[in-house]
PDB file of C-alpha atoms and ligand atoms in Angstrom:
ATOM      1  CA  MET Z   1      -3.953 -22.894  17.900  1.00 40.00           C
ATOM      2  CA  ASP Z   2      -5.985 -19.858  18.936  1.00 45.00           C
ATOM      3  CA  LYS Z   3      -6.296 -16.951  16.332  1.00 56.00           C
ATOM      4  CA  VAL Z   4      -4.106 -14.020  17.274  1.00 57.00           C
ATOM      5  CA  SER Z   5      -6.319 -11.595  19.031  1.00 85.00           C
ATOM      6  CA  GLU Z   6      -4.060  -8.394  19.015  1.00 91.00           C
ATOM      7  CA  LEU Z   7      -1.849  -7.178  16.089  1.00 95.00           C
ATOM      8  CA  HIS Z   8       0.709  -4.353  16.133  1.00 96.00           C
ATOM      9  CA  ARG Z   9       1.079  -2.213  13.009  1.00 97.00           C
ATOM     10  CA  LYS Z  10       3.812   0.411  12.399  1.00 97.00           C
ATOM     11  CA  PRO Z  11       2.508   1.887   9.176  1.00 97.00           C
ATOM     12  CA  LEU Z  12       5.292   4.478   8.723  1.00 98.00           C
ATOM     13  CA  HIS Z  13       8.332   3.450  10.775  1.00 97.00           C
ATOM     14  CA  TYR Z  14      10.045   1.891   7.806  1.00 96.00           C
ATOM     15  CA  LEU Z  15      10.489   5.485   6.321  1.00 96.00           C
ATOM     16  CA  LYS Z  16      13.018   6.164   9.050  1.00 94.00           C
ATOM     17  CA  ASP Z  17      16.619   6.107   7.915  1.00 88.00           C
ATOM     18  CA  ASP Z  18      17.731   3.828  10.814  1.00 87.00           C
ATOM     19  CA  ALA Z  19      14.844   1.318  10.394  1.00 87.00           C
ATOM     20  CA  ASP Z  20      16.091  -2.025   9.416  1.00 92.00           C
ATOM     21  CA  SER Z  21      12.973  -2.991   7.382  1.00 95.00           C
ATOM     22  CA  LYS Z  22      12.689  -5.496   4.625  1.00 97.00           C
ATOM     23  CA  LEU Z  23      10.007  -4.279   2.228  1.00 98.00           C
ATOM     24  CA  VAL Z  24       8.331  -5.378  -0.910  1.00 98.00           C
ATOM     25  CA  LEU Z  25       7.623  -2.510  -3.213  1.00 98.00           C
ATOM     26  CA  ILE Z  26       5.034  -2.425  -5.892  1.00 98.00           C
ATOM     27  CA  LEU Z  27       4.772   0.534  -8.298  1.00 98.00           C
ATOM     28  CA  LEU Z  28       1.458   1.514  -9.919  1.00 98.00           C
ATOM     29  CA  ASN Z  29       0.842   3.690 -12.979  1.00 98.00           C
ATOM     30  CA  GLN Z  30       0.806   7.167 -11.522  1.00 97.00           C
ATOM     31  CA  PRO Z  31       3.306  10.058 -11.819  1.00 97.00           C
ATOM     32  CA  ILE Z  32       6.039   9.705  -9.130  1.00 97.00           C
ATOM     33  CA  GLY Z  33       6.054  13.434  -8.703  1.00 95.00           C
ATOM     34  CA  SER Z  34       6.228  14.509  -5.116  1.00 93.00           C
ATOM     35  CA  SER Z  35       6.646  10.951  -3.979  1.00 95.00           C
ATOM     36  CA  LEU Z  36      10.189  10.809  -5.419  1.00 96.00           C
ATOM     37  CA  GLN Z  37      11.941  11.086  -2.101  1.00 95.00           C
ATOM     38  CA  ILE Z  38       9.602   8.402  -0.530  1.00 96.00           C
ATOM     39  CA  LEU Z  39      10.405   6.143  -3.654  1.00 97.00           C
ATOM     40  CA  LYS Z  40      14.079   6.577  -2.995  1.00 96.00           C
ATOM     41  CA  VAL Z  41      13.867   5.635   0.702  1.00 96.00           C
ATOM     42  CA  LEU Z  42      11.613   2.601   0.088  1.00 97.00           C
ATOM     43  CA  TRP Z  43      13.952   1.426  -2.800  1.00 97.00           C
ATOM     44  CA  LYS Z  44      16.870   1.179  -0.331  1.00 96.00           C
ATOM     45  CA  LYS Z  45      14.758  -1.024   1.924  1.00 97.00           C
ATOM     46  CA  ALA Z  46      13.112  -3.088  -0.759  1.00 98.00           C
ATOM     47  CA  ILE Z  47      14.186  -6.786  -1.097  1.00 98.00           C
ATOM     48  CA  PHE Z  48      11.827  -7.092  -4.153  1.00 98.00           C
ATOM     49  CA  LYS Z  49      10.501  -4.443  -6.509  1.00 98.00           C
ATOM     50  CA  ALA Z  50       7.632  -4.961  -8.939  1.00 98.00           C
ATOM     51  CA  ALA Z  51       6.629  -2.332 -11.569  1.00 98.00           C
ATOM     52  CA  THR Z  52       3.155  -2.587 -12.897  1.00 98.00           C
ATOM     53  CA  ASP Z  53       2.628  -1.760 -16.538  1.00 98.00           C
ATOM     54  CA  GLY Z  54       2.704   2.035 -17.190  1.00 98.00           C
ATOM     55  CA  SER Z  55       4.624   2.604 -13.932  1.00 98.00           C
ATOM     56  CA  VAL Z  56       7.797   1.991 -15.912  1.00 98.00           C
ATOM     57  CA  ASN Z  57       7.146   4.901 -18.073  1.00 98.00           C
ATOM     58  CA  HIS Z  58       7.388   7.161 -14.908  1.00 98.00           C
ATOM     59  CA  LEU Z  59      10.362   5.311 -13.584  1.00 98.00           C
ATOM     60  CA  PHE Z  60      12.162   5.855 -16.895  1.00 98.00           C
ATOM     61  CA  SER Z  61      11.258   9.478 -17.456  1.00 97.00           C
ATOM     62  CA  GLU Z  62      11.223  10.800 -13.869  1.00 97.00           C
ATOM     63  CA  LEU Z  63      14.437   9.333 -12.665  1.00 96.00           C
ATOM     64  CA  GLY Z  64      16.396  10.648 -15.537  1.00 94.00           C
ATOM     65  CA  GLU Z  65      20.151   9.851 -15.486  1.00 95.00           C
ATOM     66  CA  SER Z  66      19.831   7.822 -12.267  1.00 97.00           C
ATOM     67  CA  ARG Z  67      17.200   5.411 -13.755  1.00 97.00           C
ATOM     68  CA  ASP Z  68      19.785   2.571 -13.890  1.00 98.00           C
ATOM     69  CA  SER Z  69      20.015   2.641 -10.079  1.00 98.00           C
ATOM     70  CA  TYR Z  70      16.286   1.989 -10.037  1.00 98.00           C
ATOM     71  CA  LEU Z  71      15.818  -1.258 -11.956  1.00 98.00           C
ATOM     72  CA  PRO Z  72      12.837  -3.240 -10.811  1.00 98.00           C
ATOM     73  CA  ASP Z  73      12.976  -7.121 -10.355  1.00 98.00           C
ATOM     74  CA  ILE Z  74       9.983  -7.594 -12.552  1.00 98.00           C
ATOM     75  CA  ILE Z  75       7.648  -5.623 -14.840  1.00 99.00           C
ATOM     76  CA  SER Z  76       4.262  -7.141 -15.409  1.00 98.00           C
ATOM     77  CA  GLY Z  77       1.068  -6.123 -17.020  1.00 98.00           C
ATOM     78  CA  ASP Z  78      -1.221  -6.333 -20.113  1.00 98.00           C
ATOM     79  CA  PHE Z  79       1.137  -3.732 -21.517  1.00 98.00           C
ATOM     80  CA  ASP Z  80      -1.516  -1.296 -22.825  1.00 98.00           C
ATOM     81  CA  SER Z  81       0.366   1.549 -21.065  1.00 98.00           C
ATOM     82  CA  ALA Z  82       4.096   0.803 -20.889  1.00 98.00           C
ATOM     83  CA  THR Z  83       5.654   1.941 -24.127  1.00 98.00           C
ATOM     84  CA  PRO Z  84       7.392  -0.690 -26.305  1.00 98.00           C
ATOM     85  CA  SER Z  85      10.688   1.276 -26.194  1.00 98.00           C
ATOM     86  CA  THR Z  86      10.582   1.474 -22.342  1.00 98.00           C
ATOM     87  CA  LEU Z  87       9.964  -2.223 -22.010  1.00 98.00           C
ATOM     88  CA  GLU Z  88      12.897  -2.872 -24.458  1.00 98.00           C
ATOM     89  CA  TYR Z  89      15.019  -0.672 -22.435  1.00 98.00           C
ATOM     90  CA  TYR Z  90      14.437  -2.514 -19.132  1.00 98.00           C
ATOM     91  CA  LYS Z  91      14.520  -5.837 -20.975  1.00 98.00           C
ATOM     92  CA  GLY Z  92      18.031  -4.897 -22.180  1.00 98.00           C
ATOM     93  CA  LYS Z  93      18.986  -4.205 -18.545  1.00 98.00           C
ATOM     94  CA  GLY Z  94      18.030  -7.782 -17.584  1.00 98.00           C
ATOM     95  CA  VAL Z  95      14.657  -6.974 -15.880  1.00 98.00           C
ATOM     96  CA  GLU Z  96      12.193  -9.886 -16.098  1.00 98.00           C
ATOM     97  CA  ILE Z  97       9.136  -8.856 -18.298  1.00 98.00           C
ATOM     98  CA  ILE Z  98       6.029 -10.860 -17.456  1.00 98.00           C
ATOM     99  CA  PRO Z  99       2.947 -10.270 -19.716  1.00 98.00           C
ATOM    100  CA  THR Z 100      -0.437 -10.707 -17.868  1.00 98.00           C
ATOM    101  CA  PRO Z 101      -2.977 -10.340 -20.645  1.00 98.00           C
ATOM    102  CA  GLU Z 102      -5.959 -11.668 -18.657  1.00 97.00           C
ATOM    103  CA  GLN Z 103      -8.819  -9.001 -18.393  1.00 98.00           C
ATOM    104  CA  ASP Z 104     -10.788 -10.233 -15.332  1.00 98.00           C
ATOM    105  CA  ALA Z 105      -8.353  -8.711 -12.874  1.00 98.00           C
ATOM    106  CA  THR Z 106      -6.378  -5.501 -12.808  1.00 98.00           C
ATOM    107  CA  ASP Z 107      -2.702  -5.278 -13.517  1.00 98.00           C
ATOM    108  CA  PHE Z 108      -2.142  -4.454  -9.937  1.00 98.00           C
ATOM    109  CA  THR Z 109      -4.021  -7.641  -8.698  1.00 98.00           C
ATOM    110  CA  LYS Z 110      -2.041  -9.688 -11.157  1.00 98.00           C
ATOM    111  CA  SER Z 111       1.199  -8.044 -10.078  1.00 98.00           C
ATOM    112  CA  ILE Z 112       0.579  -8.694  -6.330  1.00 98.00           C
ATOM    113  CA  ARG Z 113      -0.239 -12.400  -7.085  1.00 98.00           C
ATOM    114  CA  ILE Z 114       3.004 -12.798  -8.918  1.00 98.00           C
ATOM    115  CA  THR Z 115       4.873 -10.863  -6.262  1.00 98.00           C
ATOM    116  CA  ALA Z 116       3.384 -13.078  -3.477  1.00 98.00           C
ATOM    117  CA  LYS Z 117       4.647 -16.135  -5.309  1.00 98.00           C
ATOM    118  CA  LYS Z 118       8.179 -14.790  -5.954  1.00 98.00           C
ATOM    119  CA  THR Z 119       8.622 -13.587  -2.350  1.00 98.00           C
ATOM    120  CA  LYS Z 120       7.010 -16.504  -0.557  1.00 97.00           C
ATOM    121  CA  ASP Z 121      10.311 -17.624   0.946  1.00 97.00           C
ATOM    122  CA  MET Z 122      11.497 -14.129   1.790  1.00 97.00           C
ATOM    123  CA  GLN Z 123      11.116 -12.628   5.202  1.00 96.00           C
ATOM    124  CA  LYS Z 124       9.239  -9.342   4.676  1.00 96.00           C
ATOM    125  CA  ASP Z 125       8.057  -6.727   7.152  1.00 97.00           C
ATOM    126  CA  ALA Z 126       5.584  -4.984   4.816  1.00 98.00           C
ATOM    127  CA  VAL Z 127       4.339  -4.529   1.224  1.00 98.00           C
ATOM    128  CA  VAL Z 128       4.230  -0.980   0.110  1.00 98.00           C
ATOM    129  CA  ILE Z 129       2.435   0.216  -2.952  1.00 98.00           C
ATOM    130  CA  LEU Z 130       3.098   3.581  -4.550  1.00 98.00           C
ATOM    131  CA  GLY Z 131       0.750   5.282  -7.049  1.00 97.00           C
ATOM    132  CA  ALA Z 132      -2.518   3.997  -5.855  1.00 96.00           C
ATOM    133  CA  PHE Z 133      -4.187   7.458  -5.364  1.00 96.00           C
ATOM    134  CA  GLY Z 134      -4.943  10.473  -7.397  1.00 93.00           C
ATOM    135  CA  GLY Z 135      -5.744   8.943 -10.755  1.00 94.00           C
ATOM    136  CA  ARG Z 136      -8.901   7.304 -12.046  1.00 97.00           C
ATOM    137  CA  MET Z 137     -11.564   6.687  -9.341  1.00 98.00           C
ATOM    138  CA  ASP Z 138     -12.267   3.135 -10.764  1.00 98.00           C
ATOM    139  CA  HIS Z 139      -8.657   2.332 -10.199  1.00 98.00           C
ATOM    140  CA  VAL Z 140      -8.672   3.800  -6.615  1.00 98.00           C
ATOM    141  CA  PHE Z 141     -11.506   1.445  -5.670  1.00 98.00           C
ATOM    142  CA  GLY Z 142      -9.914  -1.444  -7.535  1.00 98.00           C
ATOM    143  CA  ASN Z 143      -6.665  -0.902  -5.612  1.00 98.00           C
ATOM    144  CA  ILE Z 144      -8.607  -0.986  -2.355  1.00 98.00           C
ATOM    145  CA  ASP Z 145     -10.342  -4.143  -3.440  1.00 98.00           C
ATOM    146  CA  THR Z 146      -6.902  -5.617  -4.093  1.00 98.00           C
ATOM    147  CA  LEU Z 147      -6.042  -5.173  -0.480  1.00 98.00           C
ATOM    148  CA  PHE Z 148      -8.624  -7.711   0.461  1.00 98.00           C
ATOM    149  CA  GLU Z 149      -6.953 -10.346  -1.768  1.00 98.00           C
ATOM    150  CA  ALA Z 150      -3.493  -9.190  -0.672  1.00 98.00           C
ATOM    151  CA  GLY Z 151      -4.319 -10.155   2.937  1.00 95.00           C
ATOM    152  CA  LYS Z 152      -5.021 -13.731   1.812  1.00 96.00           C
ATOM    153  CA  LEU Z 153      -2.056 -13.987  -0.487  1.00 97.00           C
ATOM    154  CA  MET Z 154       0.442 -12.960   2.220  1.00 97.00           C
ATOM    155  CA  PRO Z 155      -1.216 -13.566   5.514  1.00 95.00           C
ATOM    156  CA  GLY Z 156       0.302 -11.680   8.402  1.00 94.00           C
ATOM    157  CA  VAL Z 157       2.173  -9.240   6.232  1.00 97.00           C
ATOM    158  CA  PRO Z 158       0.887  -5.669   6.427  1.00 98.00           C
ATOM    159  CA  VAL Z 159       0.090  -4.085   3.082  1.00 98.00           C
ATOM    160  CA  TYR Z 160       0.004  -0.283   2.681  1.00 98.00           C
ATOM    161  CA  LEU Z 161      -1.134   1.904  -0.040  1.00 98.00           C
ATOM    162  CA  LEU Z 162       1.175   4.950   0.338  1.00 98.00           C
ATOM    163  CA  SER Z 163       1.767   8.405  -1.166  1.00 96.00           C
ATOM    164  CA  ASP Z 164       3.637  11.460   0.202  1.00 93.00           C
ATOM    165  CA  ASP Z 165       0.426  12.564   1.897  1.00 95.00           C
ATOM    166  CA  SER Z 166      -1.792   9.521   2.585  1.00 97.00           C
ATOM    167  CA  LEU Z 167      -1.636   5.929   3.736  1.00 98.00           C
ATOM    168  CA  VAL Z 168      -4.392   3.261   3.453  1.00 98.00           C
ATOM    169  CA  THR Z 169      -4.454  -0.271   4.907  1.00 98.00           C
ATOM    170  CA  LEU Z 170      -7.041  -2.829   5.691  1.00 98.00           C
ATOM    171  CA  LEU Z 171      -7.535  -3.739   9.396  1.00 98.00           C
ATOM    172  CA  GLU Z 172      -8.478  -7.361   9.986  1.00 96.00           C
ATOM    173  CA  LYS Z 173     -11.767  -8.350  11.644  1.00 96.00           C
ATOM    174  CA  ASP Z 174     -12.160  -9.819  15.083  1.00 95.00           C
ATOM    175  CA  ILE Z 175      -8.693  -8.530  16.087  1.00 94.00           C
ATOM    176  CA  LYS Z 176      -7.688  -5.604  18.073  1.00 97.00           C
ATOM    177  CA  THR Z 177      -5.045  -3.711  16.040  1.00 98.00           C
ATOM    178  CA  GLU Z 178      -2.570  -1.250  17.765  1.00 98.00           C
ATOM    179  CA  ILE Z 179      -1.397   1.174  15.305  1.00 98.00           C
ATOM    180  CA  HIS Z 180       1.877   2.868  16.294  1.00 98.00           C
ATOM    181  CA  ILE Z 181       1.889   6.533  15.396  1.00 98.00           C
ATOM    182  CA  ASP Z 182       5.270   7.712  16.711  1.00 96.00           C
ATOM    183  CA  SER Z 183       7.500   7.532  13.575  1.00 96.00           C
ATOM    184  CA  GLY Z 184       7.524  11.202  13.148  1.00 96.00           C
ATOM    185  CA  TYR Z 185       5.947  11.030   9.778  1.00 97.00           C
ATOM    186  CA  GLU Z 186       2.294  11.036  10.742  1.00 97.00           C
ATOM    187  CA  GLY Z 187       0.114  13.712   9.380  1.00 97.00           C
ATOM    188  CA  GLU Z 188      -2.692  15.482  11.291  1.00 95.00           C
ATOM    189  CA  TRP Z 189      -5.665  13.472  10.217  1.00 98.00           C
ATOM    190  CA  CYS Z 190      -6.989   9.833  10.151  1.00 98.00           C
ATOM    191  CA  GLY Z 191     -10.089   7.940   9.244  1.00 98.00           C
ATOM    192  CA  LEU Z 192     -11.917   4.723   9.487  1.00 98.00           C
ATOM    193  CA  ILE Z 193     -13.861   3.689   6.351  1.00 98.00           C
ATOM    194  CA  PRO Z 194     -16.236   0.713   6.476  1.00 98.00           C
ATOM    195  CA  ILE Z 195     -15.623  -0.329   2.881  1.00 96.00           C
ATOM    196  CA  GLY Z 196     -17.030  -3.654   1.589  1.00 94.00           C
ATOM    197  CA  CYS Z 197     -19.672  -4.062   4.401  1.00 97.00           C
ATOM    198  CA  PRO Z 198     -20.879  -2.291   7.547  1.00 98.00           C
ATOM    199  CA  CYS Z 199     -18.846  -2.695  10.787  1.00 98.00           C
ATOM    200  CA  GLU Z 200     -21.418  -3.305  13.495  1.00 98.00           C
ATOM    201  CA  HIS Z 201     -19.067  -3.243  16.440  1.00 98.00           C
ATOM    202  CA  VAL Z 202     -16.124  -0.803  16.352  1.00 98.00           C
ATOM    203  CA  THR Z 203     -14.278   0.355  19.508  1.00 98.00           C
ATOM    204  CA  THR Z 204     -11.181   2.558  19.263  1.00 98.00           C
ATOM    205  CA  SER Z 205      -8.785   4.365  21.639  1.00 98.00           C
ATOM    206  CA  GLY Z 206      -6.234   7.170  21.004  1.00 98.00           C
ATOM    207  CA  LEU Z 207      -8.426   9.190  18.710  1.00 98.00           C
ATOM    208  CA  LYS Z 208     -10.053  12.659  19.120  1.00 98.00           C
ATOM    209  CA  TRP Z 209     -13.434  11.085  18.297  1.00 98.00           C
ATOM    210  CA  ASN Z 210     -13.380   7.532  19.631  1.00 98.00           C
ATOM    211  CA  LEU Z 211     -15.966   4.863  18.830  1.00 98.00           C
ATOM    212  CA  ASP Z 212     -17.448   2.682  21.627  1.00 98.00           C
ATOM    213  CA  ASP Z 213     -19.063  -0.396  20.078  1.00 98.00           C
ATOM    214  CA  ASP Z 214     -20.356   1.786  17.389  1.00 98.00           C
ATOM    215  CA  VAL Z 215     -21.683   1.131  13.894  1.00 98.00           C
ATOM    216  CA  LEU Z 216     -19.643   2.330  10.928  1.00 98.00           C
ATOM    217  CA  LYS Z 217     -21.733   2.153   7.784  1.00 98.00           C
ATOM    218  CA  PHE Z 218     -22.133   4.355   4.602  1.00 98.00           C
ATOM    219  CA  GLY Z 219     -25.174   6.434   4.915  1.00 98.00           C
ATOM    220  CA  GLU Z 220     -24.988   6.346   8.713  1.00 98.00           C
ATOM    221  CA  LEU Z 221     -21.444   7.048  10.035  1.00 98.00           C
ATOM    222  CA  VAL Z 222     -18.133   7.047   8.384  1.00 98.00           C
ATOM    223  CA  SER Z 223     -15.242   8.416  10.510  1.00 98.00           C
ATOM    224  CA  THR Z 224     -13.492  10.916   8.383  1.00 98.00           C
ATOM    225  CA  SER Z 225     -11.459  14.017   9.516  1.00 98.00           C
ATOM    226  CA  ASN Z 226     -10.655  12.237  12.793  1.00 98.00           C
ATOM    227  CA  ALA Z 227      -7.440  13.096  14.644  1.00 98.00           C
ATOM    228  CA  PHE Z 228      -4.943  11.631  17.104  1.00 98.00           C
ATOM    229  CA  ALA Z 229      -5.477  12.367  20.786  1.00 98.00           C
ATOM    230  CA  GLY Z 230      -1.753  12.551  21.702  1.00 95.00           C
ATOM    231  CA  SER Z 231      -0.740   9.119  22.664  1.00 96.00           C
ATOM    232  CA  SER Z 232       1.926   7.097  20.751  1.00 97.00           C
ATOM    233  CA  SER Z 233      -0.681   4.548  19.424  1.00 98.00           C
ATOM    234  CA  VAL Z 234      -4.278   4.146  18.392  1.00 98.00           C
ATOM    235  CA  THR Z 235      -6.163   0.859  18.918  1.00 98.00           C
ATOM    236  CA  VAL Z 236      -9.016  -0.315  16.666  1.00 98.00           C
ATOM    237  CA  LYS Z 237     -11.273  -3.326  17.354  1.00 98.00           C
ATOM    238  CA  THR Z 238     -13.679  -4.173  14.578  1.00 98.00           C
ATOM    239  CA  ASP Z 239     -16.003  -7.129  13.766  1.00 97.00           C
ATOM    240  CA  ALA Z 240     -15.516  -6.667   9.920  1.00 98.00           C
ATOM    241  CA  PRO Z 241     -12.686  -5.591   7.717  1.00 97.00           C
ATOM    242  CA  LEU Z 242     -12.170  -1.762   8.069  1.00 98.00           C
ATOM    243  CA  LEU Z 243     -10.083   0.656   6.132  1.00 98.00           C
ATOM    244  CA  TRP Z 244      -7.608   2.666   8.127  1.00 98.00           C
ATOM    245  CA  THR Z 245      -6.324   5.846   6.492  1.00 98.00           C
ATOM    246  CA  MET Z 246      -4.039   8.512   7.809  1.00 98.00           C
ATOM    247  CA  GLY Z 247      -2.122  11.591   6.838  1.00 98.00           C
ATOM    248  CA  VAL Z 248       1.588  11.279   5.924  1.00 98.00           C
ATOM    249  CA  ASN Z 249       4.005  14.104   6.382  1.00 96.00           C
ATOM    250  CA  TYR Z 250       7.141  13.315   4.534  1.00 92.00           C
ATOM    251  CA  ARG Z 251       8.639  16.533   3.379  1.00 76.00           C
ATOM    252  CA  ARG Z 252      12.459  16.573   3.248  1.00 60.00           C
TER     253      ARG Z 252
HETATM  254  C1  LIG K   1     -17.570  -7.546 -14.252  1.00 92.36           C
HETATM  255  C2  LIG K   1     -16.328  -6.990 -14.931  1.00 92.36           C
HETATM  256  N1  LIG K   1     -16.120  -5.654 -15.095  1.00 92.36           N
HETATM  257  C3  LIG K   1     -15.148  -5.126 -15.734  1.00 92.36           C
HETATM  258  C4  LIG K   1     -14.178  -6.040 -16.351  1.00 92.36           C
HETATM  259  C5  LIG K   1     -13.111  -5.343 -17.052  1.00 92.36           C
HETATM  260  N2  LIG K   1     -11.842  -5.540 -16.516  1.00 92.36           N
HETATM  261  C6  LIG K   1     -11.669  -5.728 -15.122  1.00 92.36           C
HETATM  262  S1  LIG K   1     -10.106  -5.714 -14.651  1.00 92.36           S
HETATM  263  C7  LIG K   1      -9.594  -5.373 -16.243  1.00 92.36           C
HETATM  264  C8  LIG K   1      -8.091  -5.124 -16.678  1.00 92.36           C
HETATM  265  C9  LIG K   1      -7.742  -3.792 -16.276  1.00 92.36           C
HETATM  266  O1  LIG K   1      -6.363  -3.594 -16.585  1.00 92.36           O
HETATM  267  P1  LIG K   1      -5.625  -2.415 -15.909  1.00 92.36           P
HETATM  268  O2  LIG K   1      -4.259  -2.368 -16.782  1.00 92.36           O
HETATM  269  O3  LIG K   1      -5.440  -2.749 -14.475  1.00 92.36           O
HETATM  270  O4  LIG K   1      -6.413  -1.186 -16.115  1.00 92.36           O
HETATM  271  P2  LIG K   1      -6.619  -0.216 -17.354  1.00 92.36           P
HETATM  272  O5  LIG K   1      -5.761   0.992 -17.157  1.00 92.36           O
HETATM  273  O6  LIG K   1      -6.182  -0.984 -18.629  1.00 92.36           O
HETATM  274  O7  LIG K   1      -8.100   0.124 -17.397  1.00 92.36           O
HETATM  275  C10 LIG K   1     -10.682  -5.212 -17.126  1.00 92.36           C
HETATM  276  C11 LIG K   1     -10.597  -4.914 -18.605  1.00 92.36           C
HETATM  277  C12 LIG K   1     -14.369  -7.391 -16.095  1.00 92.36           C
HETATM  278  N3  LIG K   1     -13.536  -8.246 -16.679  1.00 92.36           N
HETATM  279  N4  LIG K   1     -15.469  -7.867 -15.416  1.00 92.36           N
HETATM  280  O1  LIG K   2      -5.125   6.264 -12.777  1.00 92.36           O
HETATM  281  C1  LIG K   2      -4.613   5.109 -12.472  1.00 92.36           C
HETATM  282  C2  LIG K   2      -3.920   4.278 -13.408  1.00 92.36           C
HETATM  283  C3  LIG K   2      -3.433   3.136 -12.940  1.00 92.36           C
HETATM  284  N1  LIG K   2      -3.537   2.728 -11.690  1.00 92.36           N
HETATM  285  C4  LIG K   2      -2.947   1.394 -11.213  1.00 92.36           C
HETATM  286  O2  LIG K   2      -1.900   1.074 -12.024  1.00 92.36           O
HETATM  287  C5  LIG K   2      -2.075  -0.254 -12.562  1.00 92.36           C
HETATM  288  C6  LIG K   2      -1.439  -0.324 -13.849  1.00 92.36           C
HETATM  289  O3  LIG K   2      -2.162   0.615 -14.691  1.00 92.36           O
HETATM  290  P1  LIG K   2      -2.014   0.725 -16.288  1.00 92.36           P
HETATM  291  O4  LIG K   2      -2.867   1.920 -16.688  1.00 92.36           O
HETATM  292  O5  LIG K   2      -2.507  -0.585 -16.815  1.00 92.36           O
HETATM  293  O6  LIG K   2      -0.654   0.900 -16.597  1.00 92.36           O
HETATM  294  C7  LIG K   2      -3.666  -0.446 -12.547  1.00 92.36           C
HETATM  295  O7  LIG K   2      -3.950  -1.837 -12.392  1.00 92.36           O
HETATM  296  C8  LIG K   2      -3.958   0.365 -11.362  1.00 92.36           C
HETATM  297  O8  LIG K   2      -3.836  -0.428 -10.150  1.00 92.36           O
HETATM  298  C9  LIG K   2      -4.075   3.591 -10.724  1.00 92.36           C
HETATM  299  O9  LIG K   2      -4.209   3.313  -9.539  1.00 92.36           O
HETATM  300  N2  LIG K   2      -4.600   4.815 -11.187  1.00 92.36           N
END
């Protein structure tokens, strides 16, 4: 069979109350803070929830009295961050605790490997990861690296790193991706970041600064502070994996 040559992505539509989306949710070790409302809407739509190591400390402390309405399906990690008492609490509530002591992959990578196996027979519209930005820079790059593996673990399923102000996803090579930007939650800005390797041929439509078979490469051109031109979608064709990032405006 020929490879699909055009993909549609709706990176923020699942945030709409009326969207009937089936999500897989992964929590990383960052304060929930201003993403609390997003966490609550994602939780309602999540068919599987995975907490990664220290993320349970935030779930426990930031959700207060309502914490028992937010029990994840699994908690995994090398457990250098989750406090023993927090792990005991969730264990007592019947949450599956999965130690992943190996030190050649991050807790996030190990979590998404487990999640891919556990959800392999579930129909899922997207995998959404909360807590990937704003902390340690090595972790931010590690989280982006995990997107490359995620694409192989769950082919065809969009994977989004999300916060209340930014979204990051990896666009596949040799495919024209149409990104729908009409959920109402889009922010003002967007960017195309050639992480991993240069992109020699990138063509876009729907942006204020479009590319026309241009090269994106660190040290030459990286498309930051780009913007939408007013249409309901953007298209991107690239010959190498390319990071798409955009602003999120989810204030309620
Ligand atoms: C070449 C190489 N560099 C670095 C490491 C170290 N390393 C990579 S992933 C990992 C586990 C990280 O665990 P995680 O809980 O995700 O992060 P932490 O907050 O503990 O740093 C370690 C120790 C390695 N194994 N190989
Ligand atoms: O500053 C940070 C800290 C952590 N992460 C992500 O969370 C997981 C789990 O972290 P632990 O510190 O082991 O609890 C880690 O693998 C990172 O993916 C982060 O993004 N930023």
